[in-house]
CSV table of C-alpha atoms and ligand atoms in Angstrom, one decimal:
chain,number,residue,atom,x,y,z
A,1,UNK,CA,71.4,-50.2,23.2
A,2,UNK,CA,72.0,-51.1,19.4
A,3,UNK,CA,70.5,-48.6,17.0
A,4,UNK,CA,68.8,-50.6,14.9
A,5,UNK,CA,66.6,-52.1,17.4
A,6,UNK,CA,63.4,-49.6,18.0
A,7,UNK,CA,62.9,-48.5,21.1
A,8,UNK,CA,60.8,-50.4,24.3
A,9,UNK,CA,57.3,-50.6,24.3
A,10,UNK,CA,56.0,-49.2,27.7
A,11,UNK,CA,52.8,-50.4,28.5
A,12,UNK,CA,51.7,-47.4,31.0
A,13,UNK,CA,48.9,-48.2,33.4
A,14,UNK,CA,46.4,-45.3,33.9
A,15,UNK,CA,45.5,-46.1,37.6
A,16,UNK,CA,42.9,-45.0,39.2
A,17,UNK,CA,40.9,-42.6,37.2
A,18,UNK,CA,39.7,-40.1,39.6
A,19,UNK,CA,43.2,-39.6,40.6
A,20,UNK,CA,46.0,-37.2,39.3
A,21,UNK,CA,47.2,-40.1,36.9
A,22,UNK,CA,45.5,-39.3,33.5
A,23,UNK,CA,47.3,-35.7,34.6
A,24,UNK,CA,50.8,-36.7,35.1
A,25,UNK,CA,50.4,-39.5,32.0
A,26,UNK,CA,49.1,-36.6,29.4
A,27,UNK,CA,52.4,-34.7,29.5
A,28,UNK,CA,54.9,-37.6,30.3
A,29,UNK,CA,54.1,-39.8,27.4
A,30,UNK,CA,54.4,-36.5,25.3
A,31,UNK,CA,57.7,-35.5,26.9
A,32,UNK,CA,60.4,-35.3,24.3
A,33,UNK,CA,63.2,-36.8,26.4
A,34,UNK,CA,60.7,-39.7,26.9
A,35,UNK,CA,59.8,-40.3,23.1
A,36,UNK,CA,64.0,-40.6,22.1
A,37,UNK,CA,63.4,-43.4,25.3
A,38,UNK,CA,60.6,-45.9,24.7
A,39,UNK,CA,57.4,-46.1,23.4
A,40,UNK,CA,54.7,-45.4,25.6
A,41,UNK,CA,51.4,-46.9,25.1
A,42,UNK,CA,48.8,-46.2,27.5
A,43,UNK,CA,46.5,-49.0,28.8
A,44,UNK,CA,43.3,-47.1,30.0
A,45,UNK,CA,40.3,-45.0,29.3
A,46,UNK,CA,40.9,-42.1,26.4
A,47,UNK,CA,38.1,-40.1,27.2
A,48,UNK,CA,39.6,-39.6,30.8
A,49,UNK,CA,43.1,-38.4,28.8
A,50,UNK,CA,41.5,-36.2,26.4
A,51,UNK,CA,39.6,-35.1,29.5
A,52,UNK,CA,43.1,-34.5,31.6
A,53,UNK,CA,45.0,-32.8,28.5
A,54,UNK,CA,41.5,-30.4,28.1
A,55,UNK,CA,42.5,-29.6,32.0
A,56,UNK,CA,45.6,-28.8,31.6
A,57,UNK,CA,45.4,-27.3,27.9
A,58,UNK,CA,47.6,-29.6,26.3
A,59,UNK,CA,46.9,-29.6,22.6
A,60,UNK,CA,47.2,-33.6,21.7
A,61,UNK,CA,46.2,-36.1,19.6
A,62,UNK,CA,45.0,-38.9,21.6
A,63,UNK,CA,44.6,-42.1,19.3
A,64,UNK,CA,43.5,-45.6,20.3
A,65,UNK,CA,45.2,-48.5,19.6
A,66,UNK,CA,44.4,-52.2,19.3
A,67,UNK,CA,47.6,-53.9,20.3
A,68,UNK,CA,51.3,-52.1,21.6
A,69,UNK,CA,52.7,-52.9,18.4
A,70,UNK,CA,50.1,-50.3,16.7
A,71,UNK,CA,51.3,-47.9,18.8
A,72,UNK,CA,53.5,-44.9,16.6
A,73,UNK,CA,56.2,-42.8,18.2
A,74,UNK,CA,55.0,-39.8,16.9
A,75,UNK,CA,55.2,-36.2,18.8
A,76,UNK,CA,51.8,-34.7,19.5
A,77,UNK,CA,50.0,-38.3,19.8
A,78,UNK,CA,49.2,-40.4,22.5
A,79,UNK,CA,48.7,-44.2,22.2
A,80,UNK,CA,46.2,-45.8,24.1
A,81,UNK,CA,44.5,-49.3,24.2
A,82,UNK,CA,41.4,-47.6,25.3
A,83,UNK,CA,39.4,-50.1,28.0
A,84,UNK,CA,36.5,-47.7,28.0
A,85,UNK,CA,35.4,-48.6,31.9
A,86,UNK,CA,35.1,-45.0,33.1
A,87,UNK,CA,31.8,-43.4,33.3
A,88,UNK,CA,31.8,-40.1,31.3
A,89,UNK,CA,31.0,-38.3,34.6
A,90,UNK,CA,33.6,-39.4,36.8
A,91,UNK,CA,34.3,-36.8,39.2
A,92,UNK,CA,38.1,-36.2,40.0
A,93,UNK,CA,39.1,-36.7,44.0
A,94,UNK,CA,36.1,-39.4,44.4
A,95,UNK,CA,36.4,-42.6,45.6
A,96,UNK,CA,34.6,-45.1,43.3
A,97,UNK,CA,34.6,-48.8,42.5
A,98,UNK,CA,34.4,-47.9,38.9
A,99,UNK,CA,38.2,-46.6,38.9
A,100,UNK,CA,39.1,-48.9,41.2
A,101,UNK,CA,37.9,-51.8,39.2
A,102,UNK,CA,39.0,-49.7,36.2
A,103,UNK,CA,42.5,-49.8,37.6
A,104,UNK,CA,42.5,-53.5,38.2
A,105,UNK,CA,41.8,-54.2,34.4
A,106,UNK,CA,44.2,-51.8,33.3
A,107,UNK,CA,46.5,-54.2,35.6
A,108,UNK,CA,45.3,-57.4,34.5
A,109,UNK,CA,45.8,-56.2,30.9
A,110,UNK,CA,49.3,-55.3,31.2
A,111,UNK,CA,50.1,-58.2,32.9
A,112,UNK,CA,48.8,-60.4,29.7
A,113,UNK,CA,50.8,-57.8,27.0
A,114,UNK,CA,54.0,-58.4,29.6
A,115,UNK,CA,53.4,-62.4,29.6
A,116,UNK,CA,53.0,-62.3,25.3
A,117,UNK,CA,55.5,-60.3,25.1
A,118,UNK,CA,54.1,-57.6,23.7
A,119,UNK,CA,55.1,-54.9,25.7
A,120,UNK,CA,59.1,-54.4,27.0
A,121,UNK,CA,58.4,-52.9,30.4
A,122,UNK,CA,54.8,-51.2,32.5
A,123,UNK,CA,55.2,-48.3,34.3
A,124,UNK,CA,52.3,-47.9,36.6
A,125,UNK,CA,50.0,-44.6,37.3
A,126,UNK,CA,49.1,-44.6,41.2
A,127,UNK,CA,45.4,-46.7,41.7
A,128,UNK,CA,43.7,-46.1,45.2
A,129,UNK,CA,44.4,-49.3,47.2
A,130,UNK,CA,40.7,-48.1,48.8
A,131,UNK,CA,38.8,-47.9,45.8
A,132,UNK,CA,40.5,-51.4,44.3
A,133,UNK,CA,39.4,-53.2,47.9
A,134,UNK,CA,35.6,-51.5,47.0
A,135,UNK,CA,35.3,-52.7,44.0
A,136,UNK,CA,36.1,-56.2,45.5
A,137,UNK,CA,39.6,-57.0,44.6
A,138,UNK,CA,41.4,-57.3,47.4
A,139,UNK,CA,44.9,-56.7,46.7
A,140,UNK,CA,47.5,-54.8,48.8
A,141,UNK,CA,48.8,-53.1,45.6
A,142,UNK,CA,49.5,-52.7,42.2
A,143,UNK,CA,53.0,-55.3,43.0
A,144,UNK,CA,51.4,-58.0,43.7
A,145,UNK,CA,48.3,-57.7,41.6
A,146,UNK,CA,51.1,-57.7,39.0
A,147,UNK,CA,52.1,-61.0,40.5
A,148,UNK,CA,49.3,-62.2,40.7
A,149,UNK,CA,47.9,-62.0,37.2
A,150,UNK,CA,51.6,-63.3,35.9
A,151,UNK,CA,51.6,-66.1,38.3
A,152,UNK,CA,55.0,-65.3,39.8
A,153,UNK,CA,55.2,-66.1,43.5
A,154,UNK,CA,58.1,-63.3,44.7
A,155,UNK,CA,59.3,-60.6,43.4
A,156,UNK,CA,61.9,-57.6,44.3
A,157,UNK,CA,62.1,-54.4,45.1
A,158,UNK,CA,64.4,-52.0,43.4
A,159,UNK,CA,65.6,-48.6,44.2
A,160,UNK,CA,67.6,-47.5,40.4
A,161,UNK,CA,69.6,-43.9,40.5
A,162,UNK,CA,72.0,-42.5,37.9
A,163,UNK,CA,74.8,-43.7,40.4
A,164,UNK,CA,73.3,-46.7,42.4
A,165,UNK,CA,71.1,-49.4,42.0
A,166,UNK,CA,69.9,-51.2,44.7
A,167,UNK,CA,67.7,-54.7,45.2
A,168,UNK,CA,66.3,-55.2,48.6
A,169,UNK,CA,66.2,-59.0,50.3
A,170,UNK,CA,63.5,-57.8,52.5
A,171,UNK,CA,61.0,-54.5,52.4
A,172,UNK,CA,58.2,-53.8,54.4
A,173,UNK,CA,58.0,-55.3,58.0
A,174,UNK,CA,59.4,-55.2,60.8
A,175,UNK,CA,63.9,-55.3,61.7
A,176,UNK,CA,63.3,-58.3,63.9
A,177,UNK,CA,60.9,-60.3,61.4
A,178,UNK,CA,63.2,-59.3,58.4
A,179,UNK,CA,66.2,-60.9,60.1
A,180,UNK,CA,64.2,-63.7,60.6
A,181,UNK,CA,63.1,-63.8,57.3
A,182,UNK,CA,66.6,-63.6,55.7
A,183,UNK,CA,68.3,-67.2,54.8
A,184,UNK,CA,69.9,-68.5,51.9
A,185,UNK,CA,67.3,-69.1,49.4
A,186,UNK,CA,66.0,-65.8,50.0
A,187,UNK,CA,69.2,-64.0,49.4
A,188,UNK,CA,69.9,-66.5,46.7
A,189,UNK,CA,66.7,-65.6,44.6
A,190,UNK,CA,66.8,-61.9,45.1
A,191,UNK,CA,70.9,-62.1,43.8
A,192,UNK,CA,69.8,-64.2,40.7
A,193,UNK,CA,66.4,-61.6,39.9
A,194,UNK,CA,69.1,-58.5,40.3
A,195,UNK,CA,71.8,-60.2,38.1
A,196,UNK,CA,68.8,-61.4,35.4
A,197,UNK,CA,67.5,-57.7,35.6
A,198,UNK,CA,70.8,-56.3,35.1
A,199,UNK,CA,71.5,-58.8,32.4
A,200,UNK,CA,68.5,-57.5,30.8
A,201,UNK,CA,68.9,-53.7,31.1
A,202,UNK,CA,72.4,-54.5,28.8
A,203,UNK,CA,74.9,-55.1,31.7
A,204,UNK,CA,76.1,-59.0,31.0
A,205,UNK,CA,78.6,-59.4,33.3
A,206,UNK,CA,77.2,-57.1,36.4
A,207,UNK,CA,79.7,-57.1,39.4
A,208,UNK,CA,77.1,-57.2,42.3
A,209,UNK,CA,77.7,-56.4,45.9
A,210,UNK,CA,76.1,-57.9,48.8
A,211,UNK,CA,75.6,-56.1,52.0
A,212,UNK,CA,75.9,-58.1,55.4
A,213,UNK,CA,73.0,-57.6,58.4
A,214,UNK,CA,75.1,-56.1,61.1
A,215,UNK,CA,77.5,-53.1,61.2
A,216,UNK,CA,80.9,-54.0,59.6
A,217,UNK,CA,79.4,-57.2,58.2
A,218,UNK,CA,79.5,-58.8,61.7
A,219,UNK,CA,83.2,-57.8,61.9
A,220,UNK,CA,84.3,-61.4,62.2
A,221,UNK,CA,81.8,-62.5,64.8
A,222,UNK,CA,82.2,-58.9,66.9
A,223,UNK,CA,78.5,-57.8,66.2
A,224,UNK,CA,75.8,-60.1,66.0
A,225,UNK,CA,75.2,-63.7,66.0
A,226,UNK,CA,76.8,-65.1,63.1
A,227,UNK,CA,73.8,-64.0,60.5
A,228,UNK,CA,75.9,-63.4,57.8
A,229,UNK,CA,77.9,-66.4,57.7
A,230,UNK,CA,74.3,-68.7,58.4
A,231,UNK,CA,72.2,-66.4,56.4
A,232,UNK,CA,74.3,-64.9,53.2
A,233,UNK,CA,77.7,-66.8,52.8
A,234,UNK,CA,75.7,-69.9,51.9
A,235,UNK,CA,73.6,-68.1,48.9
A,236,UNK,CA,76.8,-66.2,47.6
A,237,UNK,CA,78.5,-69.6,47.2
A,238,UNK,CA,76.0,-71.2,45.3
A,239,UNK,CA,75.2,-68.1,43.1
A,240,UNK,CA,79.2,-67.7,42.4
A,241,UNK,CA,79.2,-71.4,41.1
A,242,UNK,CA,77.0,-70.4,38.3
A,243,UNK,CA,79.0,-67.5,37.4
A,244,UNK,CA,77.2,-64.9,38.9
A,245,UNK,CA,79.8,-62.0,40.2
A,246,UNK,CA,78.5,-61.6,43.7
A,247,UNK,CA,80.9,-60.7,46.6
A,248,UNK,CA,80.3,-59.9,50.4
A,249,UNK,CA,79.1,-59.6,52.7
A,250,UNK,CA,79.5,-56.3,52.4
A,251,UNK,CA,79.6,-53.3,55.4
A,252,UNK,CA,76.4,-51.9,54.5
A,253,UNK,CA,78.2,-48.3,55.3
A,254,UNK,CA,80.9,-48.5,52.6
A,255,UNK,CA,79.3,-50.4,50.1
A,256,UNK,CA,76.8,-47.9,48.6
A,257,UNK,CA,79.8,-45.2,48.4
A,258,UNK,CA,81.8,-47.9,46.4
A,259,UNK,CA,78.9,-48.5,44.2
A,260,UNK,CA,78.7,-44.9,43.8
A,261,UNK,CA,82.2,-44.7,42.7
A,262,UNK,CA,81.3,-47.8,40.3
A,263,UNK,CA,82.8,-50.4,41.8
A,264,UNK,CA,79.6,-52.6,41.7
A,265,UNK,CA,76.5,-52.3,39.4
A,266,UNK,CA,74.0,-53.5,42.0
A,267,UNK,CA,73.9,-53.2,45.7
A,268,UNK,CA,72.2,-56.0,47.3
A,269,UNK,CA,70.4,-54.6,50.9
A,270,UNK,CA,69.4,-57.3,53.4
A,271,UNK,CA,66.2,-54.7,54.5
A,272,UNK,CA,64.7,-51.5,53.6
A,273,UNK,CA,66.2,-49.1,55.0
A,274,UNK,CA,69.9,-50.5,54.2
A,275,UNK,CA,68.6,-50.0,50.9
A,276,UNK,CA,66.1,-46.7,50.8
A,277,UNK,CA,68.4,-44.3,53.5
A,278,UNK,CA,71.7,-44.2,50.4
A,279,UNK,CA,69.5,-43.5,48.2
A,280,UNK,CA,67.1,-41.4,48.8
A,281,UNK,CA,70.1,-39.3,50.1
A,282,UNK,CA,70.6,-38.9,45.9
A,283,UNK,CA,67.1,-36.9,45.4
A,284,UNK,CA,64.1,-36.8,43.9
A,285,UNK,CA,65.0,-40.0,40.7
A,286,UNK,CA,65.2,-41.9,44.0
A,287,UNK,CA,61.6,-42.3,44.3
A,288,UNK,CA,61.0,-44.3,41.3
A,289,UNK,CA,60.6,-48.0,42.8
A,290,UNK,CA,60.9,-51.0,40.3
A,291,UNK,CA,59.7,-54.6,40.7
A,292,UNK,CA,62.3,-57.3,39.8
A,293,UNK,CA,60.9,-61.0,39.1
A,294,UNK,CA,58.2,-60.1,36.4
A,295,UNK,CA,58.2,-61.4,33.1
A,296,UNK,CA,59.3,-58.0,32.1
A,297,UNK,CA,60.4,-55.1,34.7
A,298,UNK,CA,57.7,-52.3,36.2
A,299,UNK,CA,57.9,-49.1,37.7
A,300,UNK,CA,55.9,-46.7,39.8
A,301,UNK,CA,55.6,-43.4,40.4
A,302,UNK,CA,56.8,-41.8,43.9
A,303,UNK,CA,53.2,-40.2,44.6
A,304,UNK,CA,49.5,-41.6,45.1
A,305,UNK,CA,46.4,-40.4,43.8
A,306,UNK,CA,46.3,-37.4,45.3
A,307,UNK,CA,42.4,-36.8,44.9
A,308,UNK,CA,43.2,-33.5,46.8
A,309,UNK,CA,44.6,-31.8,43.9
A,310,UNK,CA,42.9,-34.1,40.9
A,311,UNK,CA,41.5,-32.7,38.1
A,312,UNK,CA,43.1,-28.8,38.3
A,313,UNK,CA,46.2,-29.5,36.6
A,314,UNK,CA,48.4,-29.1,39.5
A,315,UNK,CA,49.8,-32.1,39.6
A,316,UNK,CA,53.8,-32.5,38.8
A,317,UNK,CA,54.9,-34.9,36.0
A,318,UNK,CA,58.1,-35.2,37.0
A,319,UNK,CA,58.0,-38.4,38.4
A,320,UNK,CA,55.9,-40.6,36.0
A,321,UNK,CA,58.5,-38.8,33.4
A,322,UNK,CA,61.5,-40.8,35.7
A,323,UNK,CA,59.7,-44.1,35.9
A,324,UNK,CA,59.3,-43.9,32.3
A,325,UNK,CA,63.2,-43.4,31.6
A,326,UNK,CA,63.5,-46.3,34.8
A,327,UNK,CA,61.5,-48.7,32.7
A,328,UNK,CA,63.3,-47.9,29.2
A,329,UNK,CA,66.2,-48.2,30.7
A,330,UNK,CA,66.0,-51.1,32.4
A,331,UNK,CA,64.5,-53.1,29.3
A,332,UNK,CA,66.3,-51.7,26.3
A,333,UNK,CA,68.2,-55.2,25.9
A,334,UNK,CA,65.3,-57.1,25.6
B,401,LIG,ZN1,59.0,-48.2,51.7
């Protein structure tokens, strides 16, 4: 990161309202580690943040902003391009289409900052895929909401440690369907989004390693049917003609210890849990999940709404703190 540039803008999506996310946003965005980071600005409701930081006793100033650019890195403050959507009388741990259509502007807003480029990065407070679906927006999540709203038709999933970075080819559905679903293009496009990604998070030359389906990468035709020479070799030659450092296929097994020993920047997994079972194997910065493809990069939290314990200032920080540092760190080059 070069010094005089100032630090990313983090647009940081409240979610849903009745949920623990105005708790875990109040001390995050205060968090001294995450000021010398980025510059959080929050994109929700500040009477539900001067609520949360009343529940948990936080002395704060929360100000609102009119645009991210207004925002000031100041300790003590809290930034927030205040939508105003949430009735005064909310009750925490209820379902209601008011957060849930809350959360889905908070989205769509973020989405238009990202798009103008007015924000670096969005880190996203859990909504409740429930109350979105009664309020009449029916999404499957906050991933391809995000999508939706910046017209991008695929994205990726990223797992980002200390030690390994991974982008997944295929996520959630079935083995069987994601082998079918893996060919060329596929692999092709998820390569190029990891490579742009890492590109972007200051990393110009990333070396980028490709894991194969089967065990020992098909072991010269002894496992499987071939998959990784019809499937992957075709993507990795086209990518390598542009430049892009991408070698495999890789045995899944070895690869992520290699990575961990920095022999590649970015593992490439062909399905979930190729990807998730190295990682999560690291701990608890595991959890943080980014999406690769947007006009700028997101990250979530590792929890949900947990209306079970909203609004008693029990919920744990720790997380939205990590997809904070995840989201400055993967767009301080932009
Ligand atoms: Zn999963």
């Amino acid at each position: 990161m070069n010094a005089q540039q100032p630090l990313p803008l983090i647009g940081v999506t409240m979610g849903d309202g009745a949920g623990i996310g105005p708790e875990v946003i109040v001390p995050a965005v205060l968090d001294a580690a995450t000021l010398g980071r980025c510059r959080p600005v929050v994109i929700g409701d500040a009477a539900r943040l001067r609520e949360a930081a009343r529940i948990l006793g936080t002395d704060c100033e929360i100000v609102t902003v009119e645009a991210p650019a207004a925002a000031e890195s100041v300790p003590g403050r809290i930034n927030v391009i205040d939508l105003g959507l949430l009735p005064a009388d909310l009750p925490w741990g209820v379902l209601s289409t008011e957060a849930g259509n809350a959360a889905y502007e908070y989205i769509r807003l973020a989405a238009r900052l990202a798009l103008a480029g007015e924000i670096d990065g969005i880190c996203t407070a859990p909504l409740n895929k429930e109350a979105l679906h009664a309020a009449g927006h029916v999404f499957p999540g906050h991933t391809e909401l995000l999508a939706h709203f910046t017209g991008v038709e695929e994205v990726s999933m990223m797992l980002s440690t200390e030690k390994v970075k991974v982008i997944h080819v295929t996520t959630h559905i079935g083995l069987i369907d994601a082998v079918n679903r893996i060919e060329p293009g596929l692999v092709e496009r998820t390569v190029r989004r990891g490579h742009e990604a890492m590109v972007r998070a200051g990393v110009p030359e990333p070396v980028i390693g490709v894991c194969g389906i089967n065990p020992h990468a098909g072991e010269n035709g002894l496992f499987g049917y071939g998959e990784e020479e019809e499937k992957i070799v075709p993507a990795l030659e086209t990518v390598r003609r542009d430049g892009i450092d991408a070698r495999g296929p890789l045995p899944a097994d070895t690869a992520f210890f290699l990575a961990s020993r920095g022999d590649y920047d970015l593992i490439v997994a062909m399905y979930h849990d190729q990807g998730h079972g190295p990682v999560k194997v690291l701990g608890i910065e595991a959890g943080v999940n980014l999406t690769v493809g947007l006009p700028v990069i997101r990250t979530s939290v590792d929890h949900g709404t947990a209306f079970d314990i909203a609004g008693t200032g029990k919920a744990e920080a720790g997380s939205m703190i990590e997809a904070l540092r995840q989201a400055a760190e993967m767009s301080t080059a932009r």
